[in-house]
XYZ file of C-alpha atoms in Angstrom:
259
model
C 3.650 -16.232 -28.693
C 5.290 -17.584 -25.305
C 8.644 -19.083 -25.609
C 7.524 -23.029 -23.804
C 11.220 -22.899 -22.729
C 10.206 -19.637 -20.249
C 7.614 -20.968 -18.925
C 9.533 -23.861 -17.860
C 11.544 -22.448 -16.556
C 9.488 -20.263 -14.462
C 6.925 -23.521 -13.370
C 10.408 -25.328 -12.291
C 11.112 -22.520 -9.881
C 7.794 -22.681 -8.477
C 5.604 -19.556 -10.756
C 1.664 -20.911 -10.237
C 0.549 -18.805 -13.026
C 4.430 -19.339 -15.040
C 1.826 -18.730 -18.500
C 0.142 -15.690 -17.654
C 3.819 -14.416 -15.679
C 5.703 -15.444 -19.102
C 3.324 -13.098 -21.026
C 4.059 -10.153 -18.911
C 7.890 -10.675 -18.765
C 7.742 -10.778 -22.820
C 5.697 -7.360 -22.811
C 8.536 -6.172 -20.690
C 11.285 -6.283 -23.215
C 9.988 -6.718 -26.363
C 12.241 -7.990 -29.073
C 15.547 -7.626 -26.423
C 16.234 -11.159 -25.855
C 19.104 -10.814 -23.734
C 16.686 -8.488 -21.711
C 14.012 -10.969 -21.604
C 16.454 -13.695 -20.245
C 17.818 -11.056 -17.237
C 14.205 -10.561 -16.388
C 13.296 -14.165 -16.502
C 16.373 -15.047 -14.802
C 15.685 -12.304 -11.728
C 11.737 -14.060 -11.822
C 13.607 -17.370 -11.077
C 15.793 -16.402 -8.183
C 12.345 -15.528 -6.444
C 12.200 -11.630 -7.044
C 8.669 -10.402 -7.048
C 7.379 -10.350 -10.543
C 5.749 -6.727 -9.925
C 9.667 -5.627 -9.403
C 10.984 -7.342 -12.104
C 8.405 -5.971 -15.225
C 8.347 -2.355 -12.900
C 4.626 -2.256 -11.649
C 1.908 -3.428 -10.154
C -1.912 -3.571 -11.136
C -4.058 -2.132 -8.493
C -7.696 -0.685 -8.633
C -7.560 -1.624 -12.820
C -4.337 1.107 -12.845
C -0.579 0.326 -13.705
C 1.058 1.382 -10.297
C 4.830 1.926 -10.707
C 7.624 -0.039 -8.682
C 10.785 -1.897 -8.330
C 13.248 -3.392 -5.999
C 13.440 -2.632 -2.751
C 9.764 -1.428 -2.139
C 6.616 -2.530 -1.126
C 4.234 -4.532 -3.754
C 0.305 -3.228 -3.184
C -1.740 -6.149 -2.458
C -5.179 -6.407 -3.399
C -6.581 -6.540 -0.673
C -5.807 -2.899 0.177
C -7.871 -2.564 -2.763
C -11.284 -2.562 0.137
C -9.172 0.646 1.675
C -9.797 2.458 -1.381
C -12.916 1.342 -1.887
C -13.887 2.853 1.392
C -11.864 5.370 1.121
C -13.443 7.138 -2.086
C -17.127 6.600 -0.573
C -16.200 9.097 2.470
C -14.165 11.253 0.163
C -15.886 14.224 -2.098
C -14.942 16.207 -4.985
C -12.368 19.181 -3.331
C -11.399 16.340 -0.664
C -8.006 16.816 0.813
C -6.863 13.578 0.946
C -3.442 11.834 2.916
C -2.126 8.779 2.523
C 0.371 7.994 5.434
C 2.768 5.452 5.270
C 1.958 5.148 1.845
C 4.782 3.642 0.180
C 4.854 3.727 -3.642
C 1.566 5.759 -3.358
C -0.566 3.717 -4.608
C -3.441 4.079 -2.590
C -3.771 7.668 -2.993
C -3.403 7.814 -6.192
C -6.226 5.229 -6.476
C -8.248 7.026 -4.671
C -8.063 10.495 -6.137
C -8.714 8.272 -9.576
C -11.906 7.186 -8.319
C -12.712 10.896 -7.700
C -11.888 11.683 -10.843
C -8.438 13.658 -9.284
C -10.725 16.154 -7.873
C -8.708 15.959 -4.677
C -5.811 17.596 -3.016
C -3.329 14.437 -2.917
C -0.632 14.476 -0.175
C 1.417 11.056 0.538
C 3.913 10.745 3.186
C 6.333 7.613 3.876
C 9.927 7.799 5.423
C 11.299 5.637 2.427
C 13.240 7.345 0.119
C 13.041 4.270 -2.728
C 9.585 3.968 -2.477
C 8.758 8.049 -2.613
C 10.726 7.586 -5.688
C 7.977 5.610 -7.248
C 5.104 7.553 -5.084
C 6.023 10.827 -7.157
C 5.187 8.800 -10.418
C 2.203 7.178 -8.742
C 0.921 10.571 -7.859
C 1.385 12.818 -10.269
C -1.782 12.118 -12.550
C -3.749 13.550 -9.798
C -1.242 16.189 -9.176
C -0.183 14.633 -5.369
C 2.401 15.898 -3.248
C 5.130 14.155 -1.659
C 6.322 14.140 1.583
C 9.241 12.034 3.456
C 9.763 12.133 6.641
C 8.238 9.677 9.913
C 4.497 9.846 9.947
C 3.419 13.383 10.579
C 6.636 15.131 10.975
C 6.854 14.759 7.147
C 3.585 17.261 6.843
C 3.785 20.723 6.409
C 1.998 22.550 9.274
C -0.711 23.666 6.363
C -2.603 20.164 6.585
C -3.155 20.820 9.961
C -6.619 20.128 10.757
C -7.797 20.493 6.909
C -7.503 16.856 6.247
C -10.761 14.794 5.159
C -10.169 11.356 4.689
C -6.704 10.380 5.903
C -5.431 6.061 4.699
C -3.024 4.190 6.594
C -1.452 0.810 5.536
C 0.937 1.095 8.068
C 2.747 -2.390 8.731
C 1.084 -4.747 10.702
C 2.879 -7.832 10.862
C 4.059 -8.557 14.522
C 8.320 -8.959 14.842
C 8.387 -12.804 15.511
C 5.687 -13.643 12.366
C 8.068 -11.859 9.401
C 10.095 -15.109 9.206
C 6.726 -16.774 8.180
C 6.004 -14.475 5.288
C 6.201 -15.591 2.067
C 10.238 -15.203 0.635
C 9.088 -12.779 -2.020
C 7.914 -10.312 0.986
C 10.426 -11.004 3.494
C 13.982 -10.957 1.304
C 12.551 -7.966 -1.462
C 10.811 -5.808 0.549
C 11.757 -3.334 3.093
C 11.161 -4.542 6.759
C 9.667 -1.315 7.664
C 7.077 -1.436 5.403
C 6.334 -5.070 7.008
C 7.176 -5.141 10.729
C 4.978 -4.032 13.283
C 6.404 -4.117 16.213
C 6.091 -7.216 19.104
C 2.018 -6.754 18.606
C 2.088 -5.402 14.987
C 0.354 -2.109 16.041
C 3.038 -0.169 17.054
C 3.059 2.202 13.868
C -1.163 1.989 13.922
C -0.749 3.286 17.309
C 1.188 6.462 16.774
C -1.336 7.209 13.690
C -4.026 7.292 15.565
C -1.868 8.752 18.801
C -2.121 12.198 16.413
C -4.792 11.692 14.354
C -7.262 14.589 15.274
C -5.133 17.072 15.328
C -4.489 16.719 11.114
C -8.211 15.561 10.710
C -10.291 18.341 9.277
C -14.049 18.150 11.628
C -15.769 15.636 10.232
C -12.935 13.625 8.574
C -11.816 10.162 8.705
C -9.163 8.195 9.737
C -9.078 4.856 7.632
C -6.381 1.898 8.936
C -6.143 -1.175 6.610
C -5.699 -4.217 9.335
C -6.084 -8.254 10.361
C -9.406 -9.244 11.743
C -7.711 -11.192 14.677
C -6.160 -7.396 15.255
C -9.290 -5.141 14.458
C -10.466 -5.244 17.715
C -7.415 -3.373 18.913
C -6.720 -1.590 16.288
C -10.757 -0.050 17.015
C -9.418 0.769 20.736
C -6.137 2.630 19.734
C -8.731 5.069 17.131
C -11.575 5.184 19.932
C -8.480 6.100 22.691
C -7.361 8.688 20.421
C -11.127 10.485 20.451
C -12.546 9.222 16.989
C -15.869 7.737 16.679
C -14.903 3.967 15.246
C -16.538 1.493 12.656
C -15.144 -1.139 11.486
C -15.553 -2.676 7.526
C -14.696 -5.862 6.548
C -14.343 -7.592 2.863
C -15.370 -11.691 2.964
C -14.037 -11.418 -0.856
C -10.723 -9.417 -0.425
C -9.977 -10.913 3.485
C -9.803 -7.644 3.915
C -10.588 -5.324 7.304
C -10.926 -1.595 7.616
C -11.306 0.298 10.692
C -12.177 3.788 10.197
C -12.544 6.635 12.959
C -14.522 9.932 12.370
C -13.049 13.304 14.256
C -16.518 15.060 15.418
C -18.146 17.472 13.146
C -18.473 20.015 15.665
């Protein structure tokens, strides 16, 4: 049963869903009250309640994190959607920039793990939880900036390649929400005066990692799609773009030639 007095206190500081978020913070200490007050407590002062109980839910799995990294949104859910309808069984699959892995390792789950998993990010904190996120499907993980983290052995083997790099433009982070903007790590966030630097410098190297035939997928805005298409179509890839009326969510995926 939910203590009322917790989710009082959790509606005074502003929780929409202070029920559902009461339920979860209860699961996350069970029978420790003095645990279940710090938690509560750290909900209160605005922390994101995926770092407080230690994960995330993302594509129906239990995606591990904590302070100081990046929360999957669902939206990036469409990413993986897309993502595991170019992918096949055997697939080597990156995810760049992926944080605490989580899109990978959704991926590879809709395969069944029948992939070869590599994720790359130059975040130490969230590799941390990327090695848990990744392990089911037996990933690999890399740190390092963008492709520099890869061992020269991907090179050009690489079939469907995701990238949620940040895409917020500089002068907008102040108008993200406080539990983004004070609890998660500004380069996982800001995108430089456009918010396509980091997209650019993906796609910059793109087909040289891309096995023939394989696919370069970039989660991004719609207002920003368009240029986020030219930087893939500059960079030799055949372009697409997806989009999600549901999720809000737009995909632009480029294809290195088969031949």
């Amino acid at each position: 049963m939910v203590d009322p007095s917790i989710v009082d206190t959790l509606r005074a500081a502003g929780c929409v869903f202070a029920e559902e978020e009461a339920e979860l913070l209860g699961a996350a200490a069970p029978g420790d009250e003095a645990a279940l007050a710090a938690l509560v407590a750290r909900r209160a002062a605005g922390e994101p309640l995926e770092h407080v109980v230690g994960w995330a839910e993302f594509c129906g799995l239990r995606m591990a994190v904590g302070a100081g990294a990046f929360v999957p949104r669902r939206r990036t859910e469409f990413l993986v959607q897309q993502a595991a309808g170019l992918a096949r069984p055997g697939a080597v699959v990156l995810d760049l920039c992926c944080g605490v892995g989580a899109i990978g390792a959704a991926v590879a789950a809709e395969l069944g793990g029948a992939v070869e998993l590599h994720a790359a990010d130059i975040d130490p904190v969230a590799l941390s939880y990327a090695r848990r996120n990744v392990a089911a499907a037996g990933g690999t993980v890399w740190q390092g900036d963008l492709y520099a983290a890869l061992p020269q052995s991907l090179r050009g083997r690489v079939d469907v390649l995701v990238a949620n790099a940040p895409y917020v433009p500089t002068d907008a982070i102040g108008l993200l929400p406080p539990e983004a903007r004070d609890h998660e790590p500004r380069t996982a966030l800001d995108g430089g005066p456009d918010g396509l630097d980091i997209q650019r410098r993906v796609a910059e190297d793109a087909a040289a990692w891309l096995a023939p035939g394989g696919h370069l997928l970039i989660e991004t805005s719609a207002r920003q799609s368009p240029s986020t298409a030219s930087a893939l179509t500059a960079a030799g890839l055949a372009v697409r773009a997806a989009t999600s009326a549901d999720l809000h969510a737009t995909v632009v995926i480029g294809t290195r030639e088969a031949g």
